[in-house]
Short mmCIF file of C-alpha atoms in Angstrom, two decimals:
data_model
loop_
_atom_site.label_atom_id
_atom_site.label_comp_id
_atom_site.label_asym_id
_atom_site.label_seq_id
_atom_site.Cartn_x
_atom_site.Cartn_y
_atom_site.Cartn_z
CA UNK A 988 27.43 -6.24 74.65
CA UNK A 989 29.63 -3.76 76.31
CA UNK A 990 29.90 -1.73 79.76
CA UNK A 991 30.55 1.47 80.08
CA UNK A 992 33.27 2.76 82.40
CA UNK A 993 33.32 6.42 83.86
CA UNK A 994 36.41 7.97 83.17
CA UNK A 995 37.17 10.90 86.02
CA UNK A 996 38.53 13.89 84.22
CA UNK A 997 41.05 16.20 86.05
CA UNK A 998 39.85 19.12 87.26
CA UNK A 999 39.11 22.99 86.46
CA UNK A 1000 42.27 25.14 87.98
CA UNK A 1001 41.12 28.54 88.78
CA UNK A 1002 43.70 31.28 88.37
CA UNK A 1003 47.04 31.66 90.98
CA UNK A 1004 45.17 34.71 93.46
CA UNK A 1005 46.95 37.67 92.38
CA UNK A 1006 47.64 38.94 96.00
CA UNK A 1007 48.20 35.93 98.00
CA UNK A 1008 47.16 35.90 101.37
CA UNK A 1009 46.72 33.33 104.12
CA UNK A 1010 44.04 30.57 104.53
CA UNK A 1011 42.85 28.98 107.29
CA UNK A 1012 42.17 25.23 106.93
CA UNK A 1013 39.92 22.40 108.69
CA UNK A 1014 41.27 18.82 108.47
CA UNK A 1015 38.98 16.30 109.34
CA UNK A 1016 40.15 12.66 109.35
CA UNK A 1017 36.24 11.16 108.17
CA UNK A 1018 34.83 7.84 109.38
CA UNK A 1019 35.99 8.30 113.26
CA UNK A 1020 34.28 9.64 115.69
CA UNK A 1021 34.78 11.50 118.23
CA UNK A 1022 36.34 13.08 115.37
CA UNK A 1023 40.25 13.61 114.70
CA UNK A 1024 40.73 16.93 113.40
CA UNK A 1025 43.02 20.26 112.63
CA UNK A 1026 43.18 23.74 112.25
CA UNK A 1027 45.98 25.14 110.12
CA UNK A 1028 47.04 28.09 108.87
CA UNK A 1029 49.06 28.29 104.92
CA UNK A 1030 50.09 30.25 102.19
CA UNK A 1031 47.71 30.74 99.11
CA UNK A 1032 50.46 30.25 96.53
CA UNK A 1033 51.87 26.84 98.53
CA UNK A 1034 51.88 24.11 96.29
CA UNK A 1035 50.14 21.30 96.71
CA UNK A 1036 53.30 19.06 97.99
CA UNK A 1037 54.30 21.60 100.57
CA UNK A 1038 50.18 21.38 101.83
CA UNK A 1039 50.48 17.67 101.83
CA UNK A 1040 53.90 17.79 103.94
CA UNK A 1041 51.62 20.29 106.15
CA UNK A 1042 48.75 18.37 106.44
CA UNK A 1043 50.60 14.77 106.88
CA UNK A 1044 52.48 16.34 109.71
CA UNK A 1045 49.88 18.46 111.42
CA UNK A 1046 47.76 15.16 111.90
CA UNK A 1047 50.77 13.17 112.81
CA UNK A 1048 51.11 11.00 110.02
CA UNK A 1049 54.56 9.78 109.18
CA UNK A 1050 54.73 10.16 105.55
CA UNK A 1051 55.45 6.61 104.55
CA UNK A 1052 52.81 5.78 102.03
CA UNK A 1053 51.21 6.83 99.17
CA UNK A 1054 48.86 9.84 98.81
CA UNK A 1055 46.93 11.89 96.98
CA UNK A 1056 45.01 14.99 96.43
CA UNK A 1057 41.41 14.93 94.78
CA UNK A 1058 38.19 17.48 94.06
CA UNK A 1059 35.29 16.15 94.89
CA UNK A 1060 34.81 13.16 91.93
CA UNK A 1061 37.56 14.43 89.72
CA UNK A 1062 40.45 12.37 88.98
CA UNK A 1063 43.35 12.70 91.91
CA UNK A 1064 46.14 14.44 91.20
CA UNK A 1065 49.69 13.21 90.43
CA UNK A 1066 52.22 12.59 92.32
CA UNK A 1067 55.72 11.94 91.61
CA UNK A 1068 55.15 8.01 92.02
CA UNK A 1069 52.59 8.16 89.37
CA UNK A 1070 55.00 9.72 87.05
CA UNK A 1071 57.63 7.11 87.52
CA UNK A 1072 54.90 4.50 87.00
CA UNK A 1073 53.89 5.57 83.57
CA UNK A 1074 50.36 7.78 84.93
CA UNK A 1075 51.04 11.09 83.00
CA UNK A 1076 47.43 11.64 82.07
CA UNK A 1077 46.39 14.06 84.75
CA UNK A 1078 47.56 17.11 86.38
CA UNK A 1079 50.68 17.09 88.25
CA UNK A 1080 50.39 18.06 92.08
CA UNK A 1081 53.39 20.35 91.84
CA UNK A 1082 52.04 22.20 89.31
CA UNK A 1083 48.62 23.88 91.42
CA UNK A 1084 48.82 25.97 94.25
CA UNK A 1085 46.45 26.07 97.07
CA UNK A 1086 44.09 29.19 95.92
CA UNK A 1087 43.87 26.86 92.79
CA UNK A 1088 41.75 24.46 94.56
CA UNK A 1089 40.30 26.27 97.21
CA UNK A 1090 39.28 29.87 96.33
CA UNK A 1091 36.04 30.88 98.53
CA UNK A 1092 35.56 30.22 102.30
CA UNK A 1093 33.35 26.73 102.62
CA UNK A 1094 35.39 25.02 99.32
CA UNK A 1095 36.05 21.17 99.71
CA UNK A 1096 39.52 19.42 98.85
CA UNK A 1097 39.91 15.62 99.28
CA UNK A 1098 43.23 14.18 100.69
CA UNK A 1099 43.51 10.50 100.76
CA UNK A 1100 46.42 8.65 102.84
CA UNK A 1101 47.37 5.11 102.69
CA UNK A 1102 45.45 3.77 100.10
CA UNK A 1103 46.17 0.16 102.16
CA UNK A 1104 44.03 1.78 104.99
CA UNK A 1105 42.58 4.38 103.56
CA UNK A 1106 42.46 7.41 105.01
CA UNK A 1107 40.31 10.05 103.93
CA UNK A 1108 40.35 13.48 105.09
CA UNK A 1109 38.67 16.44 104.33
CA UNK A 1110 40.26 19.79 103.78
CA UNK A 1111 37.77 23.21 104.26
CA UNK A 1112 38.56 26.38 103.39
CA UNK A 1113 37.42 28.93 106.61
CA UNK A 1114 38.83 31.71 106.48
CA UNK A 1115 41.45 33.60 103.82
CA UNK A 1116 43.33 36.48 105.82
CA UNK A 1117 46.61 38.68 104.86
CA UNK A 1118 49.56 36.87 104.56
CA UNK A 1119 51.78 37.09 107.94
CA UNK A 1120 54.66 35.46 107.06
CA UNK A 1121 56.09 34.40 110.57
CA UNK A 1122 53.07 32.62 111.26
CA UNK A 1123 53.06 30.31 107.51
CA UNK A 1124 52.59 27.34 107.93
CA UNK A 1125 51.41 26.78 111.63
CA UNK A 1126 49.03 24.60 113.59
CA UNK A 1127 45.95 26.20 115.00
CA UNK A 1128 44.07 24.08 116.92
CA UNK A 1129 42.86 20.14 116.86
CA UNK A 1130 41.70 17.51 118.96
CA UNK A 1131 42.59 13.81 119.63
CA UNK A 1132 45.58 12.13 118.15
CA UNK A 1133 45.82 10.15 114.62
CA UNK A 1134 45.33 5.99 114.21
CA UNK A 1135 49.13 4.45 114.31
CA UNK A 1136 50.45 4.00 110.84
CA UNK A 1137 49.37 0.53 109.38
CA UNK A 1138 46.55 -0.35 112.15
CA UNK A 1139 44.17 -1.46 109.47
CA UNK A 1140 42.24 1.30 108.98
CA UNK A 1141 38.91 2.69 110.44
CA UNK A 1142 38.07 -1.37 111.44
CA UNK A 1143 41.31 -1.85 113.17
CA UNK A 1144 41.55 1.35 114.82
CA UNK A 1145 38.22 0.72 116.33
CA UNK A 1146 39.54 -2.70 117.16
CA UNK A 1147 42.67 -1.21 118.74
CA UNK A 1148 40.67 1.30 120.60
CA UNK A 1149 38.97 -1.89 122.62
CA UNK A 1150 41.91 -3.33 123.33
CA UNK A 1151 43.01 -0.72 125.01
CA UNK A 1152 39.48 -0.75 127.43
CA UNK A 1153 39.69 -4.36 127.88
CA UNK A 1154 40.80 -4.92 131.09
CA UNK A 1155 42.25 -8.18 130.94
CA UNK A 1156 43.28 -8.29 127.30
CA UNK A 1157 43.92 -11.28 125.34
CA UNK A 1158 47.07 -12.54 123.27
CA UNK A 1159 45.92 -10.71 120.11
CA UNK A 1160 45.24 -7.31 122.05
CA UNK A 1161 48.34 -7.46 123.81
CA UNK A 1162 50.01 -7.84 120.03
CA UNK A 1163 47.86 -4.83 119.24
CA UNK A 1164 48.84 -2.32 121.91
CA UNK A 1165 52.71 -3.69 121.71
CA UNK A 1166 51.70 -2.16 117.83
CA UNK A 1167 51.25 1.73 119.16
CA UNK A 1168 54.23 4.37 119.30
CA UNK A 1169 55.55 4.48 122.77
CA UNK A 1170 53.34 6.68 125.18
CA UNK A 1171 50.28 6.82 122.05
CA UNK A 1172 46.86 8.00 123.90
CA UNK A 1173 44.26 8.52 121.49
CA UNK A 1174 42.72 11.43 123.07
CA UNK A 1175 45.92 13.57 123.53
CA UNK A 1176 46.89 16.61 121.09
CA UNK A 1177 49.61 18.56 121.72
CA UNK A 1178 49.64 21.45 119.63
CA UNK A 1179 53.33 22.78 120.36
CA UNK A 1180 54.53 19.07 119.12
CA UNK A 1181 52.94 19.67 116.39
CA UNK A 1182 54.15 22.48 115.18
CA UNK A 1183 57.95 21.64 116.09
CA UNK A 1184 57.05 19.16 113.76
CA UNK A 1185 55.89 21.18 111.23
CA UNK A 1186 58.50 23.56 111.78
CA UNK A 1187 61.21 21.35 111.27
CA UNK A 1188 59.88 19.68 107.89
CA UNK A 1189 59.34 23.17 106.45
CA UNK A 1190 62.22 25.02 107.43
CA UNK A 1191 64.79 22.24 107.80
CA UNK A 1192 67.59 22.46 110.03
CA UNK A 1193 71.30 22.78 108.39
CA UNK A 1194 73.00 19.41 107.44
CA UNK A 1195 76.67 20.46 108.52
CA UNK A 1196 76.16 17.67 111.13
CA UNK A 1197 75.11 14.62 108.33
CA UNK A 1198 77.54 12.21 107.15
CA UNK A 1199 78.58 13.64 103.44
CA UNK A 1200 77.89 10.30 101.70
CA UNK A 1201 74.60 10.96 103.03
CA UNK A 1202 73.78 14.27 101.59
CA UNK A 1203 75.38 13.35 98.29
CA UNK A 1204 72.90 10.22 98.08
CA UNK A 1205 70.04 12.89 98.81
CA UNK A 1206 70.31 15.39 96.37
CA UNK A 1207 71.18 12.56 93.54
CA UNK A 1208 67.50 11.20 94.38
CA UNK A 1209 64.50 12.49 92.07
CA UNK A 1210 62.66 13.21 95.38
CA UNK A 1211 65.22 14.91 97.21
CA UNK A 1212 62.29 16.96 98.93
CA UNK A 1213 61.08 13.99 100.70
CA UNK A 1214 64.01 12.12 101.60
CA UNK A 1215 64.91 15.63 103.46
CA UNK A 1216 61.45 15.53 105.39
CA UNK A 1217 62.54 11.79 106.25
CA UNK A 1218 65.31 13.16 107.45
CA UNK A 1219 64.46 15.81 109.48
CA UNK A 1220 61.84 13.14 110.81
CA UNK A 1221 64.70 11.71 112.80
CA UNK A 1222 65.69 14.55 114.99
CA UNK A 1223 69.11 12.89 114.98
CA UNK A 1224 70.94 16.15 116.58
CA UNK A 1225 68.31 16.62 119.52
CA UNK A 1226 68.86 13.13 121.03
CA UNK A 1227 72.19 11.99 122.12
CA UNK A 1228 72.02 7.99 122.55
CA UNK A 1229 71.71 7.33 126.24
CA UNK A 1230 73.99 4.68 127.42
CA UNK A 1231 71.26 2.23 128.10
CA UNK A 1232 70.12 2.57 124.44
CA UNK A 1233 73.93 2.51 123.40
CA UNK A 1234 74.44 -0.94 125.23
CA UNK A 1235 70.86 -2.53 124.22
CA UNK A 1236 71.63 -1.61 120.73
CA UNK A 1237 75.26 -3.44 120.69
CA UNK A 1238 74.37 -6.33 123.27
CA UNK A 1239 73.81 -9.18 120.32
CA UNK A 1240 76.70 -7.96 119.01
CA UNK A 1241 78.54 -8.56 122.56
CA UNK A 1242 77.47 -11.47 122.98
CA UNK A 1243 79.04 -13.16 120.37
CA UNK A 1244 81.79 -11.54 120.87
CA UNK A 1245 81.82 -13.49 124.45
CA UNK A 1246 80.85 -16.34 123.07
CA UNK A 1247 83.81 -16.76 120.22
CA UNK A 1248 86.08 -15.54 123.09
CA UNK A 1249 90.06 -16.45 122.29
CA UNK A 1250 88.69 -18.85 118.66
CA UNK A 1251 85.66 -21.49 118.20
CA UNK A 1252 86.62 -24.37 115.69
CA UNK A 1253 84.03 -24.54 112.43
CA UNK A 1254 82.72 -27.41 110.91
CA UNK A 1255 84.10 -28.33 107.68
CA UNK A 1256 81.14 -26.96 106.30
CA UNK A 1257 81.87 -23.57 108.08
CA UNK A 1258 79.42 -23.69 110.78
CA UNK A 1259 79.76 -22.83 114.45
CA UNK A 1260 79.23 -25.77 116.78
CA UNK A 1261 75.93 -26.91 117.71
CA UNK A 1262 76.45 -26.35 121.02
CA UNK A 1263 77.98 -22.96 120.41
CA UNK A 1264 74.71 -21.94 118.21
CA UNK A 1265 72.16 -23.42 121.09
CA UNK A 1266 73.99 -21.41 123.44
CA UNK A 1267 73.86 -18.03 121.39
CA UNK A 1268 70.06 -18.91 120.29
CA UNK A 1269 68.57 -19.13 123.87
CA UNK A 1270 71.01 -15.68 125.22
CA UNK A 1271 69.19 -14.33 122.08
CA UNK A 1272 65.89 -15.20 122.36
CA UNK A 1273 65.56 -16.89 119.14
CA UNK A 1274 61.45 -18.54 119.49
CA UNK A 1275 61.28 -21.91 119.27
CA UNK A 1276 59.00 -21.92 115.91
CA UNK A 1277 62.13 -21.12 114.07
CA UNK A 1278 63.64 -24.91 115.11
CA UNK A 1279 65.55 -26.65 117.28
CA UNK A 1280 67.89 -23.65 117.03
CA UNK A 1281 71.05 -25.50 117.21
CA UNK A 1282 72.23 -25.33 113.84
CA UNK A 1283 73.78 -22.28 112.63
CA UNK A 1284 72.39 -22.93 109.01
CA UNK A 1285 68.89 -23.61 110.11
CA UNK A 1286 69.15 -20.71 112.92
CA UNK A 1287 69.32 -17.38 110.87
CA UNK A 1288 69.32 -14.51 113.27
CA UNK A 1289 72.87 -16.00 115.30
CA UNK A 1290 73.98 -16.62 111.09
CA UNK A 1291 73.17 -12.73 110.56
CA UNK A 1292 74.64 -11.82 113.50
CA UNK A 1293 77.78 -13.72 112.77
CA UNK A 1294 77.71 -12.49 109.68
CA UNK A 1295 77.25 -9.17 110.04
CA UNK A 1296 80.21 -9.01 112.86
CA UNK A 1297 82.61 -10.43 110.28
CA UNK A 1298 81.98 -7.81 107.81
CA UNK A 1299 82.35 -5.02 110.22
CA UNK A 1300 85.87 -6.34 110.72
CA UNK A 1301 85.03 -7.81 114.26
CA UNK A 1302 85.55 -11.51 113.59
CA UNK A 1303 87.65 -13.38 111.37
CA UNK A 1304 88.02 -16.81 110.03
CA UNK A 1305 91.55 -18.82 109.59
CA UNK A 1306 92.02 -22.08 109.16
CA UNK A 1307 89.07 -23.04 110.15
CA UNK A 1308 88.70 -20.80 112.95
CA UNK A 1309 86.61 -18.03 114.08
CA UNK A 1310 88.01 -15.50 116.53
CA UNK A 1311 88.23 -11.80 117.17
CA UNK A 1312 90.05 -9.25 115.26
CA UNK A 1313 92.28 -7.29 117.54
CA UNK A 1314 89.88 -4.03 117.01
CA UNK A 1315 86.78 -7.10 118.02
CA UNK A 1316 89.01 -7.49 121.51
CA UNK A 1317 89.87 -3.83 121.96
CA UNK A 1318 85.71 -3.35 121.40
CA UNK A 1319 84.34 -6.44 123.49
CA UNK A 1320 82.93 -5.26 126.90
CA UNK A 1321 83.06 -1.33 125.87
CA UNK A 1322 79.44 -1.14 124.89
CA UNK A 1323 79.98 2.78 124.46
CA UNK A 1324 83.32 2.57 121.74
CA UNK A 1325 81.35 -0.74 120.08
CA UNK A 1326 78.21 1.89 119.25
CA UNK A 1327 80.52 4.02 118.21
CA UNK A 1328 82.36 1.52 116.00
CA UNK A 1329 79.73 0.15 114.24
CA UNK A 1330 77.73 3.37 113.68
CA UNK A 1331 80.40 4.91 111.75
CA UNK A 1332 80.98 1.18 109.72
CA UNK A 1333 76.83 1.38 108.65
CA UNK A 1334 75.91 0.93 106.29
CA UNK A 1335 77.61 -1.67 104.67
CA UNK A 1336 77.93 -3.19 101.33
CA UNK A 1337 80.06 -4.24 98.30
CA UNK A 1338 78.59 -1.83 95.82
CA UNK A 1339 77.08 1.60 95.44
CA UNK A 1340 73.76 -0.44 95.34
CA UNK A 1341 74.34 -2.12 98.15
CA UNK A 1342 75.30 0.75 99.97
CA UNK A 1343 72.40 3.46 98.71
CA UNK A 1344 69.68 0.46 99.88
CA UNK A 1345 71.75 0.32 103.55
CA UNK A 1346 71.71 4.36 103.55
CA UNK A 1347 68.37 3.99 103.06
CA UNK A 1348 67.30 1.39 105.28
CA UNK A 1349 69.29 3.46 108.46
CA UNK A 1350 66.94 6.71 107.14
CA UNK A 1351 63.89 4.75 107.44
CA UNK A 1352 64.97 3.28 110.76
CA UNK A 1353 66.11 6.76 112.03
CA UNK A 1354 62.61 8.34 111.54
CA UNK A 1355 60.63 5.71 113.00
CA UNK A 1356 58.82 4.61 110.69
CA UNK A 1357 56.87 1.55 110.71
CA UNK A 1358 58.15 -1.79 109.65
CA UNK A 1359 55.63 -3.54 107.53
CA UNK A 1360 56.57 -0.62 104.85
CA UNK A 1361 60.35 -1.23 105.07
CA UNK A 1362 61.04 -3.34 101.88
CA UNK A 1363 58.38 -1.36 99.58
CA UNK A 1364 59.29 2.26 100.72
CA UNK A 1365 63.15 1.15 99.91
CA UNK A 1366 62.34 -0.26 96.79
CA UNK A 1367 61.03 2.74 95.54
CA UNK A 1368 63.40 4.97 97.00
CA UNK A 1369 65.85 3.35 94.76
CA UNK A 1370 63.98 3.56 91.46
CA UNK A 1371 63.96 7.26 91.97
CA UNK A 1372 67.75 7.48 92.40
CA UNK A 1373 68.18 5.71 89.21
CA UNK A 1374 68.09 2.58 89.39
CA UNK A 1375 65.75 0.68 87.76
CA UNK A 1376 65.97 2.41 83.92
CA UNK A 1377 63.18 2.43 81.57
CA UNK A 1378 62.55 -0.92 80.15
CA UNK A 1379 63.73 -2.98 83.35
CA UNK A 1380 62.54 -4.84 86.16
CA UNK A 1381 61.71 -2.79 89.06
CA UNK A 1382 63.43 -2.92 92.02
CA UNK A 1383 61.73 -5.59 94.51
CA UNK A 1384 61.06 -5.35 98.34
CA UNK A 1385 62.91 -8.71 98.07
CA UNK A 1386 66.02 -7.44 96.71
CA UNK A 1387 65.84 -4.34 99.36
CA UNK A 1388 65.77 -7.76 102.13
CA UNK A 1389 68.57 -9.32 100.61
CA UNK A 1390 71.12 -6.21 99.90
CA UNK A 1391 70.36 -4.56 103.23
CA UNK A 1392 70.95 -7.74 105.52
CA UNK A 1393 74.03 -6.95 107.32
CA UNK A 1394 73.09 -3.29 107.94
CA UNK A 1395 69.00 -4.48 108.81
CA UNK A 1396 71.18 -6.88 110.95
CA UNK A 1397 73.12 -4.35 113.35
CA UNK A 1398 69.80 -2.56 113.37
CA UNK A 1399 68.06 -6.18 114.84
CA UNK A 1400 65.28 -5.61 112.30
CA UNK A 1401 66.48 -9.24 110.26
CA UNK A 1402 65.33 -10.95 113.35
CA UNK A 1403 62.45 -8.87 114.77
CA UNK A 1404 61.04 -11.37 117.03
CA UNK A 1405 63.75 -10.81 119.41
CA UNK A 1406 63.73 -8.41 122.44
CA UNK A 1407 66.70 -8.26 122.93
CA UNK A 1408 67.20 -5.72 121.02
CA UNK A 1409 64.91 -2.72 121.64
CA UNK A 1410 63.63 -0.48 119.77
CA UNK A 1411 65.47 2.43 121.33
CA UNK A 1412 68.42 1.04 121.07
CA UNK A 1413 67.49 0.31 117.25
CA UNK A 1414 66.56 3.44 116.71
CA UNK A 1415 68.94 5.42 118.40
CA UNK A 1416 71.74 3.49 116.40
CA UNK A 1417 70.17 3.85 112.98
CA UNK A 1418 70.15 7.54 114.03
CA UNK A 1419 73.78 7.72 115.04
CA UNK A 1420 75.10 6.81 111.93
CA UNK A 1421 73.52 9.43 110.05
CA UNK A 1422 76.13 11.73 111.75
CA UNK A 1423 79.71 12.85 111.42
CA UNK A 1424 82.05 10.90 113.18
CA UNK A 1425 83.07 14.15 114.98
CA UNK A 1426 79.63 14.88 115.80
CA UNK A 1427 78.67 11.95 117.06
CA UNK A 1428 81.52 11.54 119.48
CA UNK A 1429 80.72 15.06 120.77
CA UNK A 1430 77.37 13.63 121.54
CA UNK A 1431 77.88 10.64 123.36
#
């Protein structure tokens, strides 16, 4: 005996319109209420990546998982990801344009986001007016602000919604608020962010001010489109580091600096002193689950740190030695030229591998976006540019971990439990060394 399975066939594409106008959409982010939802106003002949850049931004998503387009119960659309994965049965998203899909005021288009969480909006077709150019693509209108990226869905939301009304909240609420963007009220829209937003993913701003290795990397990559929209996510030109952000961002750094002073004798083995390593772990704020923290082997986030300062050229080892390079005791207690150092070392690695993952890891850093997606989002990134050829292993999240240590390590995202390093600091690094050494020193 055998089942039947129902096999979704793509759907029927009416005609490009022939005069393209304007339409005015309705996004409606389904399964919350009061409900989350948009106004927007597009092109008829914009493609269906350009509506999902639209859409992703007008809601305030961050772009940093999967999505997909769908009619009612017809098979989704593809998307470059599906391509690279082998899924060529369908209809490419690239290839239909919104009057395609939606051709007569009340018409229905599904957009799904996050498949982990999954998001489902709706997209409704009110109104189709003459094209106005100056006006494509804008945000109309809205209310309430979008879930945080990776808050487990419609449950969690509602769970992180609580938290914020309890008013004593408990260990695991406190973890869930620390979870939510800086300054994130779910009731607020703010409909001139928005469109900046917008704005600035669909006409981006020039690149004079990127580092060339940079741009080179981005327009190698078989989604150069989206790497750009990460990277005008970061709004590196618009916010000079603040000093406080330049010295939390550096302080680990300094403080092993202080702590090797004039040389610290190794083990034969290599290792700082136990004391030396206790010392660093409780300035750091290493938690006590790791260990007893007093073994540089055992202790990773003082052996990253370590590490990383060697292979910026800030410590050395001789003869059993560890001490500071002359640029390490130029640096040491000049938080502002120590930023400035390492921005322009990151990111580092031996080989162009090494170094596309660390370029990568900064860009992810640099537009904020969220963590738990770090290793995966790189992973793929680096398929697209190339490499992982037909036939081979993929590139794993595990791999990304292990190539980008020393740069993840100046960020302080190896060793995440720690506040000592914050995330402005974090980020505001990550986003320096996207820039032109020229540029940035203008800046700060």
């Amino acid at each position: 005996m055998s089942f039947g399975r129902r096999v979704h066939a793509p759907p029927e594409l009416a005609e490009p319109a022939s005069n393209p106008g304007d339409v005015v959409l309705r996004v409606e982010l389904l399964g919350i209420e009061p409900v989350i939802w948009r106004r927007i106003r597009v092109g008829q002949d914009a493609r269906l990546p350009d509506l999902h850049t639209i859409v992703n931004a007008a809601m305030g998503w961050l772009d940093c998982h999967l999505h997909s387009f769908r009619v009612e119960d017809n098979a989704p659309f593809l998307t470059n990801i599906d391509l690279i994965e082998g899924s060529d049965a369908g209809i490419h998203e690239g290839s239909v344009r919104v009057s395609q899909v939606l051709r007569s005021v009340g018409d229905e288009l599904m957009y799904d986001y996050d498949f982990g969480d999954g998001w489902e909006h709706r997209i409704t077709l009110e109104e189709i007016l003459p094209s106005i150019e100056s006006t494509v693509p804008h945000v109309l209108d809205g209310a309430r602000a979008c879930p945080p990226e990776d808050c487990g869905g419609i449950p969690g939301y509602g769970e992180l919604l609580r938290a914020r009304q309890a008013t004593s909240p408990d260990e695991h609420q406190r973890m869930l608020l620390d979870w939510c963007p800086p300054g994130w009220d779910p009731e607020r829209f703010d409909v001139d962010r928005h469109n900046r937003v917008v704005n600035a993913l669909m006409n981006p701003q020039p690149l004079d001010d990127v580092r060339p290795e940079l741009i080179e990397l981005i327009d190698s990559s078989a989604t150069r489109k989206e790497l750009l929209v990460t990277l005008q996510m970061t709004e590196f030109s618009q916010h000079p580091p603040t000093e406080q952000e330049m010295a939390d961002a550096v302080r680990p750094f300094q403080l092993l600096l202080d702590a090797v002073d004039d040389g610290v004798t190794l083990s034969k083995a290599g290792w700082l002193p136990p004391t030396v390593v206790k010392r660093l772990a409780t300035t750091l704020g290493v938690p006590s689950w790791i260990g007893q923290n007093n073994r540089e082997q055992h202790t990773r986030p003082v052996q990253d740190y370590r590490r990383t300062l060697t292979h910026l050229g800030l410590l050395k080892v001789r003869k059993g030695e560890l001490s500071r390079t002359q640029i390490g005791k130029k640096l040491s207690g000049d938080p502002r030229e120590l930023f400035f150092y390492i921005a322009m070392k990151l990111p580092l690695g031996r080989d162009d591998f090494d170094r596309h993952a660390g370029w990568l890891c900064l860009l992810h850093r640099a537009a904020g976006i969220p963590d738990s997606t770090y290793g995966d989002w790189v992973a793929d990134q680096l398929m697209l540019l190339g490499w992982a050829p037909p036939g081979e292993s993929p590139v794993s999240a595990f791999e990304v971990y292990e190539v980008t240590r020393d740069t993840a390590s100046a960020l302080g995202r190896d060793a995440w439990e720690l506040s000592i390093v914050s995330q402005e600091g974090s980020l505001a690094l990550a986003q320096a060394a996207l820039l032109r050494p020229d540029v940035l020193r203008y800046s700060i």
